[in-house]
Coordinates of C-alpha atoms in Angstrom, one line a residue:
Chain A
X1 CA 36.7 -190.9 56.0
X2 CA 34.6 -191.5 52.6
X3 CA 33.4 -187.6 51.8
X4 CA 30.2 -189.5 50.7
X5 CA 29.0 -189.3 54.9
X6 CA 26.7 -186.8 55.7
X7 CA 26.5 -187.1 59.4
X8 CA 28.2 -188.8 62.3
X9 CA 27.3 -190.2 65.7
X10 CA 28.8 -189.6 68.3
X11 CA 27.9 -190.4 72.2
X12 CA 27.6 -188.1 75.5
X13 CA 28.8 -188.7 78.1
X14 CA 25.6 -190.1 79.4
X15 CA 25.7 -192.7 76.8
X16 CA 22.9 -191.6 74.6
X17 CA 23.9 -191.4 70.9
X18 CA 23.1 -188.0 68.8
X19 CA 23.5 -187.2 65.2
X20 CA 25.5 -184.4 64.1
X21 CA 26.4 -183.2 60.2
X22 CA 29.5 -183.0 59.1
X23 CA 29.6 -179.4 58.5
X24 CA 28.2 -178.5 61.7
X25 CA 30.8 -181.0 63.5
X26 CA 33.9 -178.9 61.9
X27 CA 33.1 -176.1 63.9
X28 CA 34.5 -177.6 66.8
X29 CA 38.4 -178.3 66.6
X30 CA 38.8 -182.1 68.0
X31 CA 35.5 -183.1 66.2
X32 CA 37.2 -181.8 63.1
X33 CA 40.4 -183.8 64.1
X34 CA 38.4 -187.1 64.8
X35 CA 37.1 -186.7 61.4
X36 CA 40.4 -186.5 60.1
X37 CA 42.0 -189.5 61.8
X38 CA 39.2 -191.5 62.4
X39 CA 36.8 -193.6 60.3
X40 CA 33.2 -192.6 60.4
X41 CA 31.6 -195.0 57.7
X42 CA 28.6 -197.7 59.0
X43 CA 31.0 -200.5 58.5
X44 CA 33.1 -198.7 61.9
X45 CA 31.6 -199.7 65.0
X46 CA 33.1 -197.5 67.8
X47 CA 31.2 -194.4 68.4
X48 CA 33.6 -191.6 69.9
X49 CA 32.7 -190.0 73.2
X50 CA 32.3 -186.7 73.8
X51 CA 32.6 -185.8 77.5
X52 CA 29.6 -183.1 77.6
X53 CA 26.1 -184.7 79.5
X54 CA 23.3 -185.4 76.9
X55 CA 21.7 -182.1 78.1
X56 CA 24.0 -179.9 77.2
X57 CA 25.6 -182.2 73.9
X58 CA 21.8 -181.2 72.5
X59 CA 22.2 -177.4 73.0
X60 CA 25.7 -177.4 71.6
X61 CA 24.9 -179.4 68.2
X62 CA 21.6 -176.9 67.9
X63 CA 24.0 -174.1 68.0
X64 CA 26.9 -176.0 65.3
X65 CA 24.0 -176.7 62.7
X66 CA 22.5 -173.0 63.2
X67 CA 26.0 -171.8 62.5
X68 CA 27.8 -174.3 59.9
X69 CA 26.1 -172.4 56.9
X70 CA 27.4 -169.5 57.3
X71 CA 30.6 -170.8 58.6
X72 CA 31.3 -172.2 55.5
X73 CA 30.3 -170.0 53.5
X74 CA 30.2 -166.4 52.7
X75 CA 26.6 -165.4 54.3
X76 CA 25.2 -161.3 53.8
X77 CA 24.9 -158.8 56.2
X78 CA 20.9 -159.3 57.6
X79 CA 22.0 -163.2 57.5
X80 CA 24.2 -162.1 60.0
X81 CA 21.9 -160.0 62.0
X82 CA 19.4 -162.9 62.1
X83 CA 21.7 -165.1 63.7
X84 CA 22.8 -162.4 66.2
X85 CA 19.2 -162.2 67.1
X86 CA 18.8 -166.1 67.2
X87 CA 21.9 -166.2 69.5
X88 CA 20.4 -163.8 71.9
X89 CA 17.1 -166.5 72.1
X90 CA 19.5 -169.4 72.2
X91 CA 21.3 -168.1 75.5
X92 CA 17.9 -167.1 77.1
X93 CA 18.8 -170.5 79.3
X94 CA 19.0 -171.5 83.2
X95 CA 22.1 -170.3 84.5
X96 CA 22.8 -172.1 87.3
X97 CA 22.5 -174.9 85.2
X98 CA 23.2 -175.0 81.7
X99 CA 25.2 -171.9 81.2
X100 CA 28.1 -173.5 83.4
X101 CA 28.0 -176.6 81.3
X102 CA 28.1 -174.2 77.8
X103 CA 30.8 -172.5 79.1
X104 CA 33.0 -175.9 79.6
X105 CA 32.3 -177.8 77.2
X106 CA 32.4 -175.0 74.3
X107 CA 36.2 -174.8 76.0
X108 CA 36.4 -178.5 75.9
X109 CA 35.4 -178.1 72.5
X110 CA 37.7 -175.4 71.0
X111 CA 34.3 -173.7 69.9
X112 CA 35.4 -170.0 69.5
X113 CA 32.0 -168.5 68.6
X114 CA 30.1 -170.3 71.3
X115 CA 33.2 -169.5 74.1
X116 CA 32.2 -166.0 72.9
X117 CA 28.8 -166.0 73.1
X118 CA 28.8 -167.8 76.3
X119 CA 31.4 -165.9 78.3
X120 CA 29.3 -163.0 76.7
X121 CA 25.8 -164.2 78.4
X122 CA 28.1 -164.7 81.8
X123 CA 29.4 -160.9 82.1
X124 CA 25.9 -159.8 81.1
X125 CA 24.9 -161.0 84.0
X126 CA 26.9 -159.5 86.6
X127 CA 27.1 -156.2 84.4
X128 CA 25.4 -153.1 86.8
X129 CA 25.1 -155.2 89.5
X130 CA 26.5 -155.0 92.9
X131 CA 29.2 -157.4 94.4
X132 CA 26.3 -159.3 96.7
X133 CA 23.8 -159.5 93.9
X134 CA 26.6 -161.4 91.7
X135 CA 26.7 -163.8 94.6
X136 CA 23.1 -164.3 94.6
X137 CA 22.8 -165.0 91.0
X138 CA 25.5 -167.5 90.8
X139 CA 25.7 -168.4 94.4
X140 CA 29.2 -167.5 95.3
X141 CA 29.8 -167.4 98.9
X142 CA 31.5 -164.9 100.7
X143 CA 33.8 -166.5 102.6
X144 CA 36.2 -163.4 103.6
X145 CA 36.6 -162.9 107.2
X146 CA 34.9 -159.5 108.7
X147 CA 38.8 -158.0 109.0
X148 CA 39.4 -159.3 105.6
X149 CA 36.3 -157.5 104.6
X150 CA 37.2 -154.7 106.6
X151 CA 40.7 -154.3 104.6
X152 CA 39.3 -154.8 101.3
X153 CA 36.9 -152.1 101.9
X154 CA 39.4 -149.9 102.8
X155 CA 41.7 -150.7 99.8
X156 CA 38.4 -150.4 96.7
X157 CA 36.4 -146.8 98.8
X158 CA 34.2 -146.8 95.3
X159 CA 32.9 -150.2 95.6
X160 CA 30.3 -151.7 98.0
X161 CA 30.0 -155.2 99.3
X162 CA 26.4 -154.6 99.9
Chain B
X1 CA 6.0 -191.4 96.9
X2 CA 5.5 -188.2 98.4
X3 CA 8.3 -189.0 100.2
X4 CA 10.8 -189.8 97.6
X5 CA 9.5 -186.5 95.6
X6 CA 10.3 -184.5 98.0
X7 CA 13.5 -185.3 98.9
X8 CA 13.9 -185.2 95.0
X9 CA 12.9 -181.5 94.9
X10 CA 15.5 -181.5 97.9
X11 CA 18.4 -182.7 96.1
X12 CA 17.9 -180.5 92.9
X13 CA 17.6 -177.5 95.3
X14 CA 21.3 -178.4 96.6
X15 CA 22.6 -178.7 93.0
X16 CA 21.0 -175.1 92.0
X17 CA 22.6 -173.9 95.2
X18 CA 25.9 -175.1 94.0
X19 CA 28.5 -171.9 93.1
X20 CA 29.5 -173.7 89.7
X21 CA 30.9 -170.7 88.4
X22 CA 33.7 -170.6 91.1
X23 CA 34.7 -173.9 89.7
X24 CA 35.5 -172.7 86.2
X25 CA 39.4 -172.4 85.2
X26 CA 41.0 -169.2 85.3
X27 CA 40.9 -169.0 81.8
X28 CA 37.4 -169.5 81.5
X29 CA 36.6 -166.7 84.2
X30 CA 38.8 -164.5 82.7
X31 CA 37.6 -164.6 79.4
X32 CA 34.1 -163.9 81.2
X33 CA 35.5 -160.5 83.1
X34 CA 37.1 -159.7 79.6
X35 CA 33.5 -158.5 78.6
X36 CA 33.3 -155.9 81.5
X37 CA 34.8 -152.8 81.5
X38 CA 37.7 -152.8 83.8
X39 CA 35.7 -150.6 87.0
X40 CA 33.3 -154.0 87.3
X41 CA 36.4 -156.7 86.2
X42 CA 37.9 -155.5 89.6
X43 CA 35.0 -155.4 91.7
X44 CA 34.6 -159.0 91.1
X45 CA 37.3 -159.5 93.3
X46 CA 35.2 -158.9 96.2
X47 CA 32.9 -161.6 95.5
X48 CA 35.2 -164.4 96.8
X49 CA 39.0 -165.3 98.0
X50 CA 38.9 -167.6 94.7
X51 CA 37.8 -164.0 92.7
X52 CA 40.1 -162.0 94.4
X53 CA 43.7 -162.5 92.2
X54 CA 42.2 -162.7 89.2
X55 CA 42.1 -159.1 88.1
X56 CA 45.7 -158.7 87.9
X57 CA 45.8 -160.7 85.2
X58 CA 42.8 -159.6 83.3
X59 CA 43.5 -160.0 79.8
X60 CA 41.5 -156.7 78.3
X61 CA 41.0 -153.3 80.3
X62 CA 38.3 -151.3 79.3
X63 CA 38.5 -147.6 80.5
X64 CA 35.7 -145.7 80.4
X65 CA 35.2 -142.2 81.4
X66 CA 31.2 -143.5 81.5
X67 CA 32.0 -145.8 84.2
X68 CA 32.6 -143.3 87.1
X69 CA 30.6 -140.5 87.8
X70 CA 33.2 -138.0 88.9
X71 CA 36.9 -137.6 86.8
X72 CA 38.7 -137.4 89.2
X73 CA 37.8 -140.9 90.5
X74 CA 38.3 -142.3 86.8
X75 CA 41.7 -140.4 87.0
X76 CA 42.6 -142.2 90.2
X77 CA 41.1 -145.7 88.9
X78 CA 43.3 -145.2 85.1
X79 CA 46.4 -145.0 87.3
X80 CA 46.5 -147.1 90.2
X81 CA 45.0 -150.0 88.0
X82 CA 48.0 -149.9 85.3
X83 CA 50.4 -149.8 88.2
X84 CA 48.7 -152.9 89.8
X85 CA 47.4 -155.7 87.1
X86 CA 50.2 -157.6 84.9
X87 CA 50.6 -155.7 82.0
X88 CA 52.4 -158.8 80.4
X89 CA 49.0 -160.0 80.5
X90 CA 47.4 -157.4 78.7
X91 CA 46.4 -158.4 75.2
X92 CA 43.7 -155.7 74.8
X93 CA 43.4 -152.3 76.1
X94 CA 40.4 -149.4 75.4
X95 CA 40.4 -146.2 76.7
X96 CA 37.5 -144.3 76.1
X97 CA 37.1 -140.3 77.6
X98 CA 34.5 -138.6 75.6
X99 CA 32.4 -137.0 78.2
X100 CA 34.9 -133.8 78.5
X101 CA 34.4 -130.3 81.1
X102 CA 36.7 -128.0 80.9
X103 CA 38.2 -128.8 84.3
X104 CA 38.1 -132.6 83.8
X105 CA 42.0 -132.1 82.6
X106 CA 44.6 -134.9 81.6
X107 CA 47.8 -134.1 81.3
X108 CA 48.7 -135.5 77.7
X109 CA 51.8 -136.6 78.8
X110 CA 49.9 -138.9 81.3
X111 CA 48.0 -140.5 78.9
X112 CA 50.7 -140.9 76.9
X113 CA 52.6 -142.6 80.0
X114 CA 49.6 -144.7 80.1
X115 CA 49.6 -145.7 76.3
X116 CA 53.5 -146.2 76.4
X117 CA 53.3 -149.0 79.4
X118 CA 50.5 -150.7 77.7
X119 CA 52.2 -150.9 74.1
X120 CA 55.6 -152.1 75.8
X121 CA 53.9 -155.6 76.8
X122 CA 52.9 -157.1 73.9
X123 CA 49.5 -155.4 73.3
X124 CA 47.3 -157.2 70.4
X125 CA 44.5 -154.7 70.4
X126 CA 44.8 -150.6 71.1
X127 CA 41.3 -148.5 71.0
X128 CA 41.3 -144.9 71.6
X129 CA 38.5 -143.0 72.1
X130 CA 39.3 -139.5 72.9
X131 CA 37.0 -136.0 73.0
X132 CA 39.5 -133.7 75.0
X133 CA 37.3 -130.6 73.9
X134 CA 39.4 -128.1 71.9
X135 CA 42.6 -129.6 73.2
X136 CA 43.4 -132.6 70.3
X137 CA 45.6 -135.3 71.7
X138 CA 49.0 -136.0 70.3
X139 CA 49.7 -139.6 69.4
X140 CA 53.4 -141.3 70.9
X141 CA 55.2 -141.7 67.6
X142 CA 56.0 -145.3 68.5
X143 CA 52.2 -146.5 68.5
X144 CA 53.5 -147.0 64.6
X145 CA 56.3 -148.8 64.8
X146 CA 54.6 -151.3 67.6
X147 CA 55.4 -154.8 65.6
X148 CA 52.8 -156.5 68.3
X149 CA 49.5 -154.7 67.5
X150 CA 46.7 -156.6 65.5
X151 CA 44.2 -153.9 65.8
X152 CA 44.2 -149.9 66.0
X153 CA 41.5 -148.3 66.5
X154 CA 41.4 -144.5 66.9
X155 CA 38.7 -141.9 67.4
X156 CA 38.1 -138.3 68.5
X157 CA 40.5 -135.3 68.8
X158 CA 43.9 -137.7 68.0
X159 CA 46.0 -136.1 66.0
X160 CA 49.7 -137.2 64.6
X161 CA 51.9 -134.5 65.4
X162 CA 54.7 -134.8 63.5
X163 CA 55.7 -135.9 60.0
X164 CA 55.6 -139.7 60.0
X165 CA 58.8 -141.5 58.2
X166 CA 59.0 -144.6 59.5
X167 CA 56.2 -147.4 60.1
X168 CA 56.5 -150.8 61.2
X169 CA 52.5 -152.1 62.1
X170 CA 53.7 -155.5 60.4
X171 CA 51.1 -157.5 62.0
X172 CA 48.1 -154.9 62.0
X173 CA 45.2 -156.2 60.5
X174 CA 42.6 -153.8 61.6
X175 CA 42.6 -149.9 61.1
X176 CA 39.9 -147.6 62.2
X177 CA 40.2 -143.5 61.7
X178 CA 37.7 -141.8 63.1
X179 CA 38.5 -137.9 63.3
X180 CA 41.9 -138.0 63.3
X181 CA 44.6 -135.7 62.1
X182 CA 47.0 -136.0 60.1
X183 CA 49.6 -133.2 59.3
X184 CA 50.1 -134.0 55.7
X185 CA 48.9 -136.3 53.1
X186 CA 52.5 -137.8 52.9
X187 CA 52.0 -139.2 56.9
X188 CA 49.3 -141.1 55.8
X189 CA 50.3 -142.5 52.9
X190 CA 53.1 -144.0 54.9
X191 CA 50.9 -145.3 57.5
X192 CA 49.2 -147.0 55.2
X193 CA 52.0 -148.3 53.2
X194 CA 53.1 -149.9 56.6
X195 CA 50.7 -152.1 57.1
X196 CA 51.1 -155.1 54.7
X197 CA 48.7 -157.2 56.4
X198 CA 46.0 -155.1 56.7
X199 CA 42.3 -156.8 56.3
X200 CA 39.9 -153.9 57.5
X201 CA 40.5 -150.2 56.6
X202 CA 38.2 -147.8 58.1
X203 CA 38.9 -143.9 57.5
X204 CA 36.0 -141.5 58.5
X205 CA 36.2 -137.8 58.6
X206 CA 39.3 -137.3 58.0
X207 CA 41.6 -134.1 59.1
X208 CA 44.2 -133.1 56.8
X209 CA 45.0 -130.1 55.3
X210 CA 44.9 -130.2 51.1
X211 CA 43.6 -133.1 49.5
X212 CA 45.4 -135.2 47.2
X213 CA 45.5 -139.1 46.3
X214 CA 47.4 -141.4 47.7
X215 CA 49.4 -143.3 45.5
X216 CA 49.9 -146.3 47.1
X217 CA 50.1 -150.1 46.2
X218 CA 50.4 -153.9 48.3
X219 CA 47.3 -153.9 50.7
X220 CA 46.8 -157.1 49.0
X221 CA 44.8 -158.3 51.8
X222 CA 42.2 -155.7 52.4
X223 CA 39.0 -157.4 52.6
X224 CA 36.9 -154.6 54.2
X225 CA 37.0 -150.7 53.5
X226 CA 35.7 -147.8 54.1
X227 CA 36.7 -144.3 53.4
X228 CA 36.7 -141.2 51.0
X229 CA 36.2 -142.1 47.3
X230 CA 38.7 -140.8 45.7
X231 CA 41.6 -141.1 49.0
X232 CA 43.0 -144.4 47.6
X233 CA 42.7 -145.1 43.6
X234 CA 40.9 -148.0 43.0
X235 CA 42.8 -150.2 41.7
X236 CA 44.7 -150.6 45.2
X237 CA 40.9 -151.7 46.4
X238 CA 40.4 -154.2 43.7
X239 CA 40.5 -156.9 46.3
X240 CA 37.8 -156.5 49.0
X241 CA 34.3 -158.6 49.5
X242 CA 33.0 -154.7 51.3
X243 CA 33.0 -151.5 50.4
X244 CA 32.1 -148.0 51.7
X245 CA 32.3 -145.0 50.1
X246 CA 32.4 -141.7 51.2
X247 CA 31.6 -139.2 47.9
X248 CA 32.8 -135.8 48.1
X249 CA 33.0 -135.7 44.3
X250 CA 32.4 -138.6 42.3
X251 CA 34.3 -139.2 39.6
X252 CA 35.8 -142.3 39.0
X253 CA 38.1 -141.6 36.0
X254 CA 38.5 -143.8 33.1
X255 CA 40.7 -146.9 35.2
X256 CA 37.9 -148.8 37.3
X257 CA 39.6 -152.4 38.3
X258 CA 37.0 -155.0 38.1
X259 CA 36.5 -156.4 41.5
X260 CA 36.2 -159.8 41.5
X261 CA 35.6 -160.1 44.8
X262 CA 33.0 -157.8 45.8
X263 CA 29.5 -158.3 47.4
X264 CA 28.9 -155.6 49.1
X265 CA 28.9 -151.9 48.2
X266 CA 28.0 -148.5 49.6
X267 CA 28.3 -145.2 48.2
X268 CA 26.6 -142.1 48.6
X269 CA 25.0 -140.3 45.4
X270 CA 26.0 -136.7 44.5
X271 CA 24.9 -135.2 41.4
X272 CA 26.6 -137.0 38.6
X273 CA 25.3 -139.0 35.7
X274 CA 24.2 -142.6 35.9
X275 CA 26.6 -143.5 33.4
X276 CA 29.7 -143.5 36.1
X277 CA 26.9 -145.6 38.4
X278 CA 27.2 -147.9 35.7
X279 CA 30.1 -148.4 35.3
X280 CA 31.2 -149.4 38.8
X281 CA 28.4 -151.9 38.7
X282 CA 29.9 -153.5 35.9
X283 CA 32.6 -153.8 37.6
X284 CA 31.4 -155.9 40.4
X285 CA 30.2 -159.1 38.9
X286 CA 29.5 -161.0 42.7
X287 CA 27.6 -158.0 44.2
X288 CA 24.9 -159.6 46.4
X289 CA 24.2 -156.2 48.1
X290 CA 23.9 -152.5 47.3
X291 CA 23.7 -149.6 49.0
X292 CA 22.9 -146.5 48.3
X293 CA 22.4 -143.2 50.0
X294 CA 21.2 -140.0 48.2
X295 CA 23.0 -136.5 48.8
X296 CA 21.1 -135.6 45.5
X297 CA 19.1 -137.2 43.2
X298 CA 20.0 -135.0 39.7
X299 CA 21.2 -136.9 36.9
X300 CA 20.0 -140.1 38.2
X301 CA 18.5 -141.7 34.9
X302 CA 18.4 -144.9 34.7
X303 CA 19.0 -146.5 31.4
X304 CA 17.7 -149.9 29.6
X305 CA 21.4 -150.9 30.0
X306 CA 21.4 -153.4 33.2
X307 CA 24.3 -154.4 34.6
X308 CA 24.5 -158.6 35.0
X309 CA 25.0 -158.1 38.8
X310 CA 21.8 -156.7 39.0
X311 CA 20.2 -158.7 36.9
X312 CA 21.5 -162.2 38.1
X313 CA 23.1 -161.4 41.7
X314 CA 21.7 -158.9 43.6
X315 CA 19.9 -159.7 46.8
X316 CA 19.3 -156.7 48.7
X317 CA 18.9 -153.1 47.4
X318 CA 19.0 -150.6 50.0
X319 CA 18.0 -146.7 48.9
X320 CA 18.9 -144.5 51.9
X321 CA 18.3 -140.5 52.6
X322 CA 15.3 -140.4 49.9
X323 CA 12.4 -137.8 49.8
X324 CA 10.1 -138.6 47.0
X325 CA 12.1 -137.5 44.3
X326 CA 10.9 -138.8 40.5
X327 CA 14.3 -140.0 40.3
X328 CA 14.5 -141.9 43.5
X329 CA 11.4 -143.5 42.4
X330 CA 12.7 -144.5 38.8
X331 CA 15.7 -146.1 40.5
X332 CA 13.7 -148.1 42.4
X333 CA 11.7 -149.1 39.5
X334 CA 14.6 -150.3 37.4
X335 CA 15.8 -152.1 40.7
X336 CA 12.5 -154.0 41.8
X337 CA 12.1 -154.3 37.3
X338 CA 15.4 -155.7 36.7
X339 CA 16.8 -157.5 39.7
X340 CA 16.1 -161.3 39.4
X341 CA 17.2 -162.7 42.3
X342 CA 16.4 -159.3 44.9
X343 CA 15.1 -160.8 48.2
X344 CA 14.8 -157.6 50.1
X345 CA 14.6 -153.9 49.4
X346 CA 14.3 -151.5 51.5
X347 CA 13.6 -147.3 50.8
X348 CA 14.4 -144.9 53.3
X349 CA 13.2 -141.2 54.1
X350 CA 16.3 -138.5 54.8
X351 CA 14.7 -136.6 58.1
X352 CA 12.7 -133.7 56.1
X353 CA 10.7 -134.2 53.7
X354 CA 6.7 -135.7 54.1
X355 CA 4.4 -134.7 51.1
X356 CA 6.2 -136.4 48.2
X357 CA 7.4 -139.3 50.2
X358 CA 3.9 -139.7 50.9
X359 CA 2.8 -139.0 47.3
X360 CA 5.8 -140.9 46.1
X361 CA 6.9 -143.4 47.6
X362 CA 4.6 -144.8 50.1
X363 CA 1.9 -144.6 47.3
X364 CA 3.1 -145.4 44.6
X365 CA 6.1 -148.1 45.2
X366 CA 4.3 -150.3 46.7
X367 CA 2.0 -151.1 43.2
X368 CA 5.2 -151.0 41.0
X369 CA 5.9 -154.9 40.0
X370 CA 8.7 -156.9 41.2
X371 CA 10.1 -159.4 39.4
X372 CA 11.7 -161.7 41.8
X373 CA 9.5 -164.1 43.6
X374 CA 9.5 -163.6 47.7
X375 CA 10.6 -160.2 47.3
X376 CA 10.2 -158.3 50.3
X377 CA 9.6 -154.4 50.3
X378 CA 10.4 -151.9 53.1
X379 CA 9.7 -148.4 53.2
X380 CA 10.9 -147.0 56.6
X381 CA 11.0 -143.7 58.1
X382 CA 14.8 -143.9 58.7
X383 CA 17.7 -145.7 57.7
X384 CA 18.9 -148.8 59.5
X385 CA 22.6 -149.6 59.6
X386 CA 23.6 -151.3 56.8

């Protein structure tokens, strides 16, 4: 790869192409690899796929360009706090929709502070809340059997199915 | 078209319905339960049959007193759960107790049970956060020769009982003291000594019995401190991009290292001339941010001589614990005069005094000039974490 490129392209798996900068693609480890091994220059005509749906692909590169700078480089302490803050907005997202695909493809793409973050936003949801109100948010169905039930009640006295 | 919109509005109905989370890997979901304390990382096995093994292997248990509302349940909870989950799996384990009655009782020997079975399977992180009341909690011995652990933290009445002599912590790179006691200088030294890896040194109230420094040399890889000026010499230090210090007395003596890599420091002021200020900020030619917290204000004069830090470096100035002292205010003069590059400064008021912070500092600081363009000034009523 000539270190003169700024920015790649890359394709979801919906087939719609999206820039991202270098800088913010090293955040992810097999983005980082592909820029290793493969050639990005204009004269290269295959565009690498990235299995993550153009909805998602656009959250996940807004979160890489947010966070390259300071990846790269040393950033100060109410740098830091800023971008906590701008995490917290970035997450304020549908759950049953988009969380689930942050979650995989953040894992999909080795992407430690977002596998964080996300997994984070996840248990903040079912923090303080009972067992049937965890099903309702993510709509998990119970599919114990009433004596199942019955023993598991028995066996956890502190918590409540209800 | 009516027809085909609503049979849309059907379809995405059906794929909001959908339990996605169910379908995530093990991994995934247990990285998720990782972030609950360990009373709602079990319950979720209640949700579902495809819930319902994965708590025994959860990778972190967080114990919390704070979770249960009577001991005794939390008692109960502590031991059956250790006897039940994979400890193999256990990479991280917190056990927190501070909310102590004099009958909520553990036996120390049970907690030490506890920490024993934990450290025995590969444990990466250990937190302990204990208030026993007036009883202080004797550490196992062989939480310091535990070759595994990454990071120590430990807080409350934990004491060391016995004289250390031998300490392997070869992969520890994280050490937090809060409180704890150490039955002689000499323990600690070896402690330290110990831990060749070491990247973040916290030590905060320290309890030991005769003070002396610690002669010490090799944490070449301390990045971030904190603890009591004069613990560790300096020199030992020289290294890290933080540092915190706690001043009892400040005097640096005549050998301060230059550290190179430094951008952020903290200290707290005690009466002693601006002269030994100076010198440390020479020292530091990358600072980017400086804190400072008054105990008292005397002898704080600041000079014509300006450190290139300050003039060419510094971004944030932080003066913490003021009350409208003419000193305070000439500090903050020489700062907001001399600092080039300053993009934020903040003063703060300690928790007493009004009438000169009002005559001082609210009035008057905010017509003194800065000389760095998009400067910006914050006087606040208490001090932030910094």
């Amino acid at each position: 790869m000539s270190s003169s490129v700024e920015a790649i392209t890359v394709l979801s798996s919906d087939g719609d192409e999206f820039k991202i900068t270098v800088s913010a693609a090293k955040l992810s480890k097999p983005l980082n690899w592909m820029l290793e091994d493969v050639c990005f220059s204009d004269d290269c005509d295959e565009v690498p796929t990235i299995e993550v749906n153009s909805k998602t692909l656009v959250k996940v590169i807004e979160y890489c360009e947010k966070h390259a700078p300071r990846a790269n480089s040393g950033a100060s302490d109410s740098d830091a706090e800023e971008l906590k803050k701008w995490d917290i907005e970035f997450m304020k997202m549908d759950v049953k929709d988009i969380l689930f695909h942050i979650l995989m493809a953040a894992n999909y793409l080795h992407m430690e502070g977002l596998y964080d973050l996300a997994c984070q936003t996840a248990a903040d949801l079912m923090k303080g809340m009972t067992v049937s109100q965890i099903r309702k948010i993510f709509h998990i169905k119970n599919d114990f059997s009433s004596e199942e039930q019955e023993q598991l009640r028995r066996q956890h006295p502190g918590c409540s199915f209800d | 078209m009516e027809k085909s919109e609503s049979s849309n509005k059907m379809h995405r109905t059906e794929a909001e319905m959908r339990d996605r989370i169910s379908d995530l890997p093990d991994s995934l979901l247990l990285h998720i339960l990782s972030f609950l304390p360990a009373k709602e990382a079990v319950a979720t096995s209640l949700l579902s049959k495809r819930w319902r093994p994965l708590w025994f292997s959860l990778p972190t248990l967080k114990l919390r007193r704070q979770d249960f509302q009577r001991f005794t349940f939390f008692h109960q909870f502590v031991g059956k759960i250790l006897k039940l989950v994979d400890l193999k799996a256990v990479k991280k384990f917190v056990f927190e107790c501070e909310y102590y009655k004099s009958r909520d009782y553990f036996r120390p020997q049970k907690i030490s049970e506890w920490i024993n079975a934990v450290i025995l399977d590969k444990v990466e992180h250990l937190e302990l956060n204990l208030y026993l009341g007036n009883n202080d909690y004797e550490l196992p011995s062989n939480i310091f020769t535990t070759i595994n652990i990454k990071v120590l933290k430990l807080s409350g009445g934990v004491t060391v009982g016995s004289t250390l002599s031998h300490v392997n912590l070869g992969l520890l790179q994280v050490l937090h003291l809060k409180l704890v006691k150490f039955p002689d200088f000499r323990s600690l030294g070896i402690l330290l000594s110990g831990c060749v890896l070491l990247r973040d040194l916290v030590i905060r109230s320290l309890q030991v019995d005769g003070y002396s420094p610690l002669d010490i040399g090799g944490l070449n890889h301390l990045v971030t401190a904190e603890l009591p000026h004069s613990l560790i010499p300096l020199r030992v230090l020289s290294n890290v991009t933080f540092l915190r210090l706690h001043t009892y007395n400040f005097t640096l003596g005549p050998d301060i290292p230059t550290f190179y890599n430094l951008t952020y420091l903290k200290f707290q002021y005690y009466p002693h001339d601006w002269e030994t200020t100076l010198r440390l900020l020479h020292s530091c030619p990358k600072l980017e941010i400086l804190v400072i917290q008054i105990l008292c204000s005397q002898g704080l004069e600041p000079t014509a001589d300006v450190p290139q830090c300050v003039s060419s470096n510094l971004k944030e100035f932080h003066l913490g614990n003021c009350c409208g002292k003419i000193e305070e205010l000439k500090l903050a003069r020489y700062i907001m005069k001399n600092a080039m590059v300053l993009r934020i400064i903040s003063i703060s008021k300690n928790s007493i005094s009004r009438v000169t912070w009002k005559n001082r500092i609210l009035k008057k600081i905010p017509l003194c000039p800065i000389s760095s363009v998009n400067c910006k000034l914050l006087l606040l009523n208490r001090m932030t974490e910094t």
